Coordinates of C-alpha atoms in Angstrom, one line a residue:
M1 CA 0.0 0.0 0.0
P2 CA 1.4 3.4 -0.9
Q3 CA 1.9 5.9 1.9
E4 CA 0.1 9.3 1.8
L5 CA 2.0 12.3 3.0
Q6 CA 1.3 16.0 3.4
L7 CA 4.4 18.0 2.6
Q8 CA 5.4 21.7 2.3
V9 CA 8.4 22.1 0.0
L10 CA 10.3 24.7 -2.0
P11 CA 9.1 25.3 -5.6
E12 CA 12.1 23.7 -7.2
V13 CA 11.6 20.5 -5.0
A14 CA 8.0 20.2 -6.2
A15 CA 9.1 20.7 -9.8
K16 CA 11.9 18.1 -9.9
A17 CA 11.3 14.4 -9.4
D18 CA 14.8 13.7 -8.1
L19 CA 14.7 16.5 -5.5
L20 CA 11.2 15.4 -4.4
T21 CA 12.3 11.8 -4.0
Q22 CA 15.3 12.9 -1.9
Y23 CA 13.1 15.2 0.2
V24 CA 10.6 12.4 0.8
A25 CA 13.4 9.9 1.7
N26 CA 14.7 12.3 4.3
H27 CA 11.2 12.9 5.6
V28 CA 10.4 9.2 6.1
K29 CA 14.1 8.3 7.0
C30 CA 14.8 5.9 4.2
S31 CA 17.1 5.6 1.2
P32 CA 15.9 7.2 -2.1
K33 CA 16.5 3.8 -3.6
D34 CA 13.7 2.4 -1.5
I35 CA 11.2 4.7 -3.2
K36 CA 9.8 3.3 -6.5
H37 CA 7.5 6.1 -7.4
I38 CA 5.8 9.3 -6.1
T39 CA 2.4 10.4 -7.3
I40 CA 1.3 14.0 -6.6
L41 CA -2.4 13.9 -5.5
K42 CA -2.9 17.6 -4.7
R43 CA -0.8 20.7 -5.2
S44 CA -1.3 24.3 -4.0
I45 CA 0.9 27.4 -3.5
D46 CA 1.4 29.0 0.0
A47 CA 2.6 32.6 -0.6
R48 CA 1.7 33.9 2.9
Q49 CA 5.3 34.0 4.1
R50 CA 8.3 35.7 2.4
T51 CA 9.6 32.3 1.2
V52 CA 7.0 30.8 -1.1
K53 CA 6.3 27.1 -0.5
I54 CA 4.3 24.4 -2.3
N55 CA 1.8 22.3 -0.4
L56 CA 1.8 18.7 -1.7
K57 CA -0.3 15.7 -0.9
V58 CA 1.6 12.7 -2.3
A59 CA 1.3 8.9 -2.5
V60 CA 4.7 7.2 -2.0
F61 CA 5.2 3.8 -3.5
Y62 CA 8.0 1.7 -2.0
A63 CA 10.0 -1.2 -3.5
D64 CA 7.4 -3.8 -2.6
D65 CA 4.4 -1.7 -3.8
D66 CA 2.6 -2.2 -7.1
V67 CA 2.5 1.3 -8.8
V68 CA -1.0 2.1 -9.8
H69 CA -1.5 4.9 -12.3
R70 CA -4.8 6.6 -12.3
K71 CA -6.8 5.7 -15.5
I72 CA -9.6 8.0 -16.5
D73 CA -12.2 6.6 -19.0
F74 CA -15.6 7.5 -20.4
P75 CA -18.8 6.5 -18.8
E76 CA -20.7 3.7 -20.5
Y77 CA -22.5 5.7 -23.2
K78 CA -25.5 4.1 -25.0
N79 CA -26.5 4.2 -28.7
V80 CA -29.4 6.7 -28.7
R81 CA -29.9 7.0 -32.4
D82 CA -33.5 5.9 -32.3
A83 CA -34.3 6.9 -28.7
E84 CA -36.7 9.5 -27.4
R85 CA -35.4 13.1 -28.1
V86 CA -34.6 16.0 -25.9
I87 CA -33.7 19.4 -27.3
V88 CA -30.7 21.1 -25.8
V89 CA -30.4 24.8 -26.6
G90 CA -26.8 25.9 -26.5
A91 CA -23.5 24.1 -27.0
G92 CA -21.6 25.6 -24.0
P93 CA -20.5 23.5 -21.0
A94 CA -24.0 23.3 -19.6
G95 CA -25.4 22.1 -23.0
Y96 CA -22.7 19.6 -23.9
F97 CA -22.6 18.0 -20.4
A98 CA -26.4 17.8 -20.5
A99 CA -26.2 16.1 -23.9
L100 CA -23.6 13.6 -22.7
Q101 CA -25.6 12.8 -19.6
L102 CA -28.7 12.3 -21.7
I103 CA -26.8 9.8 -23.8
E104 CA -25.5 8.0 -20.7
L105 CA -29.1 7.7 -19.6
G106 CA -30.3 6.4 -23.0
V107 CA -32.0 9.5 -24.4
K108 CA -31.1 11.3 -27.7
P109 CA -30.0 14.9 -27.4
I110 CA -30.5 17.3 -30.3
V111 CA -28.1 20.2 -29.5
L112 CA -29.0 23.5 -31.2
E113 CA -26.3 26.2 -31.4
R114 CA -26.8 29.6 -32.9
G115 CA -23.1 30.0 -33.6
K116 CA -20.5 28.0 -35.5
D117 CA -18.2 25.1 -34.5
V118 CA -14.9 26.0 -32.9
R119 CA -13.0 26.1 -36.2
G120 CA -15.6 28.3 -37.8
R121 CA -15.6 30.7 -34.9
R122 CA -12.0 31.6 -35.4
R123 CA -12.7 33.6 -38.5
D124 CA -15.3 35.7 -36.7
L125 CA -13.0 36.3 -33.7
K126 CA -10.4 37.6 -36.1
A127 CA -12.9 39.9 -37.6
I128 CA -13.9 41.5 -34.3
N129 CA -10.2 41.9 -33.3
R130 CA -8.9 43.2 -36.6
D131 CA -11.8 44.7 -38.4
H132 CA -14.1 45.6 -35.5
I133 CA -16.9 43.6 -37.0
V134 CA -19.3 41.9 -34.6
N135 CA -21.2 38.9 -35.8
P136 CA -24.2 38.6 -33.4
D137 CA -24.3 34.8 -33.8
S138 CA -20.6 34.0 -33.8
N139 CA -18.2 35.7 -31.4
Y140 CA -16.4 35.2 -28.1
C141 CA -19.7 34.4 -26.3
F142 CA -21.7 32.5 -29.0
G143 CA -20.6 29.3 -30.8
E144 CA -19.4 25.8 -29.8
G145 CA -18.3 25.8 -26.2
G146 CA -19.9 29.1 -25.5
A147 CA -18.0 31.9 -23.7
G148 CA -15.8 29.2 -21.9
T149 CA -14.1 28.0 -25.1
Y150 CA -12.1 31.2 -25.7
S151 CA -11.5 31.9 -22.0
D152 CA -8.9 31.0 -19.4
G153 CA -10.7 27.7 -18.9
K154 CA -10.8 28.1 -15.1
L155 CA -12.2 25.0 -13.4
Y156 CA -12.2 26.2 -9.8
T157 CA -15.6 26.5 -8.1
R158 CA -16.7 27.1 -4.6
S159 CA -20.0 25.5 -5.4
K160 CA -19.2 22.1 -3.9
K161 CA -22.9 21.6 -2.9
R162 CA -24.0 21.9 -6.5
G163 CA -22.7 18.4 -7.4
D164 CA -19.8 16.2 -8.1
V165 CA -16.9 18.4 -9.2
N166 CA -14.5 15.5 -9.6
R167 CA -16.8 13.8 -12.1
I168 CA -16.7 16.8 -14.3
L169 CA -12.9 17.1 -14.0
E170 CA -12.5 13.5 -14.8
L171 CA -14.7 13.8 -17.9
L172 CA -12.6 16.7 -19.1
V173 CA -9.5 14.6 -18.6
A174 CA -11.1 11.8 -20.6
F175 CA -11.7 14.3 -23.4
G176 CA -8.1 15.4 -23.5
A177 CA -7.4 17.8 -20.6
T178 CA -4.2 17.1 -18.7
Q179 CA -4.5 15.2 -15.4
D180 CA -3.0 18.2 -13.7
I181 CA -6.6 19.6 -13.4
L182 CA -7.2 16.8 -10.9
V183 CA -4.2 17.9 -8.8
E184 CA -4.1 21.7 -8.8
A185 CA -6.0 23.6 -6.2
H186 CA -7.0 26.2 -8.9
P187 CA -7.0 24.2 -12.1
H188 CA -7.4 25.6 -15.6
I189 CA -7.1 24.3 -19.1
G190 CA -6.2 27.3 -21.3
T191 CA -7.9 28.8 -24.3
N192 CA -5.5 27.1 -26.7
K193 CA -6.5 23.6 -25.5
L194 CA -10.3 24.1 -24.9
P195 CA -11.4 24.1 -28.6
K196 CA -10.1 20.6 -29.2
I197 CA -11.8 19.3 -26.0
M198 CA -15.1 20.8 -27.1
Q199 CA -14.7 19.3 -30.6
D200 CA -14.1 15.9 -29.1
M201 CA -17.2 16.2 -27.0
R202 CA -19.2 17.0 -30.0
E203 CA -17.8 14.0 -31.9
K204 CA -18.7 11.7 -28.9
I205 CA -22.3 13.0 -28.9
I206 CA -22.6 12.3 -32.6
E207 CA -20.9 8.9 -32.3
F208 CA -23.6 7.7 -30.0
G209 CA -26.5 8.9 -32.0
G210 CA -27.0 12.5 -30.7
E211 CA -27.2 15.5 -33.1
V212 CA -25.4 18.8 -33.0
L213 CA -26.7 21.5 -35.3
F214 CA -24.7 24.7 -35.7
E215 CA -26.0 28.1 -37.1
T216 CA -29.4 27.1 -35.7
R217 CA -30.9 30.0 -33.8
V218 CA -34.0 29.3 -31.7
E219 CA -36.5 32.0 -32.4
D220 CA -39.7 30.7 -30.7
F221 CA -41.1 27.9 -28.6
V222 CA -43.9 25.7 -29.6
I223 CA -46.2 25.5 -26.6
K224 CA -49.6 23.8 -26.2
S225 CA -51.6 23.7 -23.0
S226 CA -48.6 25.2 -21.1
A227 CA -46.3 22.3 -22.2
I228 CA -43.4 22.6 -24.5
Q229 CA -43.8 20.8 -27.9
G230 CA -40.6 22.0 -29.6
V231 CA -38.8 25.0 -30.9
V232 CA -38.9 27.2 -34.0
V233 CA -35.5 27.8 -35.6
N234 CA -34.1 29.9 -38.5
G235 CA -37.2 31.6 -39.6
G236 CA -39.8 28.9 -39.4
D237 CA -38.4 25.4 -39.2
I238 CA -39.9 23.4 -36.3
I239 CA -38.0 20.8 -34.3
E240 CA -40.3 18.8 -32.1
A241 CA -39.6 17.4 -28.7
K242 CA -41.5 17.3 -25.4
K243 CA -38.5 18.3 -23.3
V244 CA -36.2 21.3 -23.9
I245 CA -33.1 22.1 -21.8
L246 CA -32.5 25.8 -22.2
A247 CA -28.7 26.3 -21.8
T248 CA -28.1 29.5 -23.8
G249 CA -25.5 31.3 -21.7
H250 CA -25.6 34.7 -20.0
S251 CA -25.5 36.8 -23.1
A252 CA -28.5 35.4 -25.1
R253 CA -30.6 38.6 -24.8
D254 CA -32.9 37.6 -27.6
I255 CA -34.0 34.5 -25.6
Y256 CA -34.8 36.7 -22.6
E257 CA -36.8 39.0 -24.8
L258 CA -38.6 36.1 -26.4
L259 CA -39.6 34.7 -23.0
D260 CA -40.7 38.2 -21.9
R261 CA -42.7 38.7 -25.1
K262 CA -44.5 35.4 -24.6
Q263 CA -45.2 36.3 -21.0
I264 CA -43.2 33.3 -19.8
L265 CA -42.1 34.1 -16.3
I266 CA -38.6 35.5 -15.8
E267 CA -37.1 37.7 -13.1
A268 CA -34.6 40.5 -12.9
K269 CA -31.4 39.3 -11.2
P270 CA -28.6 41.3 -9.5
F271 CA -25.2 40.9 -11.0
A272 CA -21.8 42.7 -10.9
L273 CA -20.3 45.2 -13.3
G274 CA -17.1 47.2 -13.5
V275 CA -13.8 47.3 -15.5
R276 CA -11.0 45.0 -16.5
A277 CA -7.7 46.0 -15.0
E278 CA -4.4 45.1 -16.6
H279 CA -1.0 45.1 -14.8
P280 CA 2.4 43.9 -15.9
Q281 CA 2.6 40.2 -14.8
S282 CA 6.0 40.9 -13.2
L283 CA 4.4 43.5 -10.9
I284 CA 1.7 41.1 -9.7
D285 CA 4.4 38.4 -9.2
K286 CA 6.4 40.9 -7.1
I287 CA 3.4 41.8 -5.0
Q288 CA 2.2 38.2 -4.5
Y289 CA 5.5 36.4 -4.1
S290 CA 7.4 39.2 -2.3
C291 CA 10.3 38.9 -4.7
D292 CA 11.8 40.8 -7.6
Y293 CA 11.7 37.8 -9.9
R294 CA 9.6 34.7 -9.4
G295 CA 12.0 32.3 -11.0
E296 CA 11.4 29.3 -13.2
F297 CA 9.6 27.1 -10.7
L298 CA 6.7 29.3 -9.8
P299 CA 3.7 30.0 -12.1
P300 CA 2.6 33.5 -12.9
A301 CA 0.9 34.8 -9.8
P302 CA -2.9 35.2 -9.6
Y303 CA -4.6 37.4 -7.1
S304 CA -8.0 37.5 -5.4
I305 CA -9.2 40.5 -3.5
V306 CA -12.5 41.8 -2.1
K307 CA -13.4 45.0 -0.2
Q308 CA -16.5 46.6 1.1
V309 CA -16.8 50.1 -0.2
N310 CA -19.7 52.3 0.7
G311 CA -21.7 49.2 1.7
R312 CA -21.0 47.4 -1.6
G313 CA -18.7 44.5 -2.4
M314 CA -16.0 45.4 -4.9
Y315 CA -13.9 42.4 -5.9
S316 CA -11.7 40.7 -8.5
F317 CA -13.4 38.4 -11.0
C318 CA -12.1 35.9 -13.5
M319 CA -8.4 36.9 -12.8
C320 CA -6.1 35.8 -15.7
P321 CA -2.4 35.5 -14.9
G322 CA -0.2 35.8 -18.0
G323 CA -3.3 36.5 -20.1
V324 CA -4.9 39.0 -22.4
I325 CA -8.1 41.1 -22.6
A326 CA -10.6 40.2 -25.3
P327 CA -13.5 42.0 -27.1
C328 CA -16.7 40.2 -26.1
A329 CA -19.5 42.2 -27.6
T330 CA -22.4 40.2 -29.0
A331 CA -24.0 42.9 -31.1
P332 CA -22.9 45.9 -33.1
G333 CA -23.0 49.2 -31.2
E334 CA -21.6 47.9 -27.9
V335 CA -18.2 47.1 -26.4
V336 CA -17.6 44.5 -23.7
T337 CA -14.4 43.1 -22.2
N338 CA -13.3 39.8 -20.8
G339 CA -10.0 38.0 -20.2
W340 CA -8.4 34.7 -21.0
S341 CA -5.0 33.0 -20.7
P342 CA -3.3 30.3 -22.7
S343 CA -2.4 27.0 -20.9
K344 CA 1.1 28.2 -20.1
R345 CA -0.1 31.6 -19.0
D346 CA 3.0 33.0 -20.6
Q347 CA 1.8 36.5 -21.7
P348 CA 3.6 39.5 -20.1
T349 CA 0.4 41.0 -18.7
A350 CA -2.1 40.0 -16.0
N351 CA -5.7 41.1 -16.0
S352 CA -8.8 40.8 -13.9
G353 CA -12.3 42.0 -13.9
I354 CA -12.8 44.4 -11.0
V355 CA -16.5 44.6 -10.4
V356 CA -19.0 46.0 -8.0
E357 CA -22.1 44.2 -6.8
L358 CA -25.4 45.7 -8.1
R359 CA -28.8 45.6 -6.5
L360 CA -32.2 45.5 -8.0
E361 CA -32.9 49.1 -7.0
D362 CA -30.0 50.2 -9.2
F363 CA -32.1 49.3 -12.2
K364 CA -34.9 51.7 -11.3
P365 CA -34.2 54.0 -14.3
F366 CA -35.1 51.1 -16.5
E367 CA -38.1 49.8 -14.5
K368 CA -40.4 50.2 -17.6
F369 CA -38.6 47.1 -19.0
G370 CA -39.8 45.0 -16.1
A371 CA -37.8 41.8 -15.7
L372 CA -35.4 43.0 -18.4
A373 CA -34.4 46.1 -16.4
G374 CA -31.0 44.8 -15.4
M375 CA -30.3 43.7 -18.9
E376 CA -31.1 47.2 -20.2
F377 CA -29.0 48.8 -17.5
Q378 CA -26.1 46.5 -18.7
K379 CA -26.8 47.3 -22.4
A380 CA -26.9 51.1 -21.8
I381 CA -23.4 51.1 -20.3
E382 CA -22.0 48.9 -23.1
Q383 CA -23.5 51.2 -25.7
R384 CA -22.3 54.4 -23.9
A385 CA -18.7 52.9 -23.9
F386 CA -19.0 52.2 -27.6
L387 CA -19.9 55.8 -28.3
L388 CA -17.3 57.3 -26.0
A389 CA -14.5 55.2 -27.5
G390 CA -15.1 56.2 -31.1
E391 CA -17.8 53.7 -32.3
T392 CA -15.4 50.9 -33.0
Q393 CA -14.4 47.9 -30.9
A394 CA -11.7 50.1 -29.2
V395 CA -12.6 50.4 -25.5
P396 CA -12.6 53.4 -23.2
A397 CA -9.4 53.2 -21.1
Q398 CA -7.7 55.1 -18.2
R399 CA -4.7 54.7 -16.0
M400 CA -5.8 53.5 -12.5
V401 CA -4.5 56.4 -10.5
D402 CA -5.8 58.9 -13.1
F403 CA -9.2 57.3 -12.8
S404 CA -9.3 57.6 -9.0
Q405 CA -8.4 61.3 -9.5
S406 CA -10.9 62.0 -12.2
K407 CA -8.1 62.8 -14.6
V408 CA -8.1 61.9 -18.3
S409 CA -4.9 60.0 -19.0
E410 CA -2.5 61.8 -21.3
S411 CA -1.5 58.6 -22.9
I412 CA -2.5 54.9 -22.8
P413 CA 0.3 52.4 -23.5
K414 CA -0.4 49.5 -25.8
T415 CA -2.3 46.9 -23.9
S416 CA -3.2 43.2 -24.7
Y417 CA -6.6 44.3 -25.9
V418 CA -6.0 44.0 -29.7
P419 CA -8.8 46.3 -31.1
G420 CA -7.2 49.2 -29.2
T421 CA -8.1 51.7 -26.6
T422 CA -9.3 55.3 -26.4
S423 CA -8.3 57.6 -23.5
V424 CA -11.6 58.4 -21.7
E425 CA -12.5 59.6 -18.2
L426 CA -14.3 56.4 -17.2
G427 CA -16.7 58.3 -14.9
E428 CA -18.5 59.1 -18.2
V429 CA -19.1 55.4 -18.8
F430 CA -20.7 54.5 -15.5
P431 CA -23.4 55.8 -13.2
G432 CA -22.1 58.1 -10.5
F433 CA -22.6 55.7 -7.6
L434 CA -20.6 53.0 -9.4
T435 CA -17.8 55.4 -10.4
Q436 CA -17.4 56.6 -6.8
I437 CA -17.2 53.1 -5.4
M438 CA -14.5 52.1 -7.9
R439 CA -12.5 55.3 -7.4
E440 CA -12.3 54.6 -3.6
G441 CA -12.1 50.9 -4.0
F442 CA -8.9 50.9 -6.1
Q443 CA -7.2 52.9 -3.4
E444 CA -8.3 50.4 -0.8
F445 CA -7.0 47.6 -3.0
G446 CA -3.6 49.4 -3.0
K447 CA -3.5 49.3 0.8
S448 CA -3.8 45.5 0.8
M449 CA -1.6 44.8 -2.2
K450 CA 1.3 47.2 -2.0
G451 CA 2.1 48.4 -5.6
Y452 CA -1.3 47.4 -7.0
F453 CA -2.6 51.0 -7.1
T454 CA -0.4 52.4 -9.9
N455 CA -0.7 54.2 -13.2
E456 CA 1.1 51.2 -14.7
A457 CA -2.3 49.6 -14.5
I458 CA -4.7 50.3 -17.3
L459 CA -8.5 50.0 -16.8
H460 CA -10.6 48.9 -19.7
A461 CA -14.4 49.5 -19.7
P462 CA -16.7 47.8 -19.2
E463 CA -16.5 44.3 -17.7
S464 CA -20.3 43.8 -17.8
R465 CA -21.0 40.1 -18.5
T466 CA -20.1 38.6 -15.1
S467 CA -23.4 36.7 -14.8
S468 CA -26.9 36.8 -16.2
P469 CA -29.0 39.9 -15.5
V470 CA -32.0 37.6 -15.7
R471 CA -33.1 34.5 -13.8
I472 CA -35.5 32.0 -15.4
P473 CA -37.3 30.4 -12.5
R474 CA -37.6 26.7 -12.0
E475 CA -39.0 24.3 -9.5
D476 CA -36.6 23.2 -6.8
L477 CA -37.2 19.5 -7.1
T478 CA -38.1 18.9 -10.8
L479 CA -36.0 21.8 -12.2
E480 CA -38.8 22.5 -14.7
H481 CA -40.1 26.0 -15.3
P482 CA -43.1 26.6 -13.0
Q483 CA -45.3 27.7 -15.8
I484 CA -44.1 25.7 -18.9
K485 CA -44.0 21.9 -18.5
G486 CA -41.0 20.3 -20.1
L487 CA -38.9 23.5 -20.1
Y488 CA -35.7 23.2 -18.1
P489 CA -33.8 26.5 -17.5
C490 CA -30.2 25.6 -17.1
G491 CA -26.7 27.0 -16.5
E492 CA -25.4 30.5 -16.4
G493 CA -28.0 31.9 -18.8
A494 CA -30.8 30.9 -16.5
G495 CA -29.0 32.2 -13.4
Y496 CA -28.0 28.8 -11.9
A497 CA -24.2 28.7 -12.5
G498 CA -21.1 30.8 -12.7
G499 CA -18.3 29.2 -14.7
I500 CA -17.5 26.1 -16.6
I501 CA -17.7 23.6 -13.7
S502 CA -20.9 24.8 -12.1
A503 CA -22.5 25.1 -15.6
A504 CA -21.5 21.5 -16.5
I505 CA -22.9 20.3 -13.1
D506 CA -26.1 22.1 -13.7
G507 CA -26.4 20.7 -17.2
E508 CA -26.0 17.1 -15.9
K509 CA -28.6 17.8 -13.1
C510 CA -31.1 19.1 -15.7
A511 CA -30.6 16.1 -17.9
I512 CA -31.1 13.7 -15.0
M513 CA -34.4 15.4 -14.0
C514 CA -35.5 15.6 -17.6
V515 CA -35.0 11.8 -18.1
E516 CA -36.7 11.0 -14.8
S517 CA -39.8 12.9 -16.0
L518 CA -39.8 10.7 -19.2
L519 CA -40.0 7.5 -17.3

């Protein structure tokens, strides 16, 4: 039987097998030759002291032990080519994991995605970055894999109560992610690796009899006697099914408008909104690791920070070490920012959304829109930013200290945001209460992270798609919409998830409840 140990070692010891073996041998008082193999089970960074250490949980195999390597395989999927059908709207993590769960349970998914497959999306991403052209059906938010495909691929969630996180991680490994995601305390995949994983998921769905239809926009629901009968797509074609899992993501505004127009119950939901701040990664490393140079054995440092400012939470969101800022508008006439990192997180800049929690009363100027008030609040800021920055995909930008002093920056250095920036006083982008909280909040951040509050940091506005501004209600037990039988609101777009893992878990849960209702 292998021996499990909890260790705290220097970064170079954690990185080099021979040094780790020597360390373990000293720790257990044996010869290194007595150790056959060491498997790292969990890994995290402890940067609380001046000398950064790595926390390891390891399994030590000795000479007489049989070394067992962890093997991850697929569940037992069934051929569902001729089985009963369920429509899944959206090919993001919620939609694809719902589809795979349906196949595992013997039901045929028909996945409908308004955008293109991962390969086809690349051309439209190039157009928004280079030519400032936004395709409303194919962009950083819409298309195969949803917003998560061209993102950092963060797999960390605090939502342990939502479901089995390890099951989702193991499925991702089966589809090609490195087994490191099972080990790291804050795992991520990287935007360069996610597209292939999503493509392989699609191929598995099709292999076992499911369907995935791209460039298929849902424009209406077929409802009879308060029960779903199917959906209308692409100007009139009807796809029939008695169950629909609605997993459209947090930016599918036309779906919210459709539900509202058909008087299908939806609710305004608070969310958070702010800016995306970019620092040199070397500066964040210096702050977090308390050193001038992090060395070759430590990864680019992340950060997480939260403050209460004027009674509101202001906090970092979707922090991307060694990453870039991307244009994430989903319609012409607006600008939106988000961030992502490649798997190696090897870019020279670090960025994070810095956002302020909003309340339903903040949407009062838009109360005539009813449940869509938050969405219209969000939209108004994105459209104002578009106008202020010059009516392209360039974003309003300001140096951090200048912003806190209400001073237009004389110059904005080149940032990782490819479409470019326009120097703007960001107080013109946001409502006054939001501007004031951020002005004070950045100074408070600087007190906790010495060096963070600097004019080297460039603020890009807005970071506005943190979560859905609408919740589509559902029953606690059945997960069905309370008004429309057979409709299952799911994932981020319905207000029940916040990231790849929680969306995937929610997709599986909706699929399970959907199948139970078919029995």
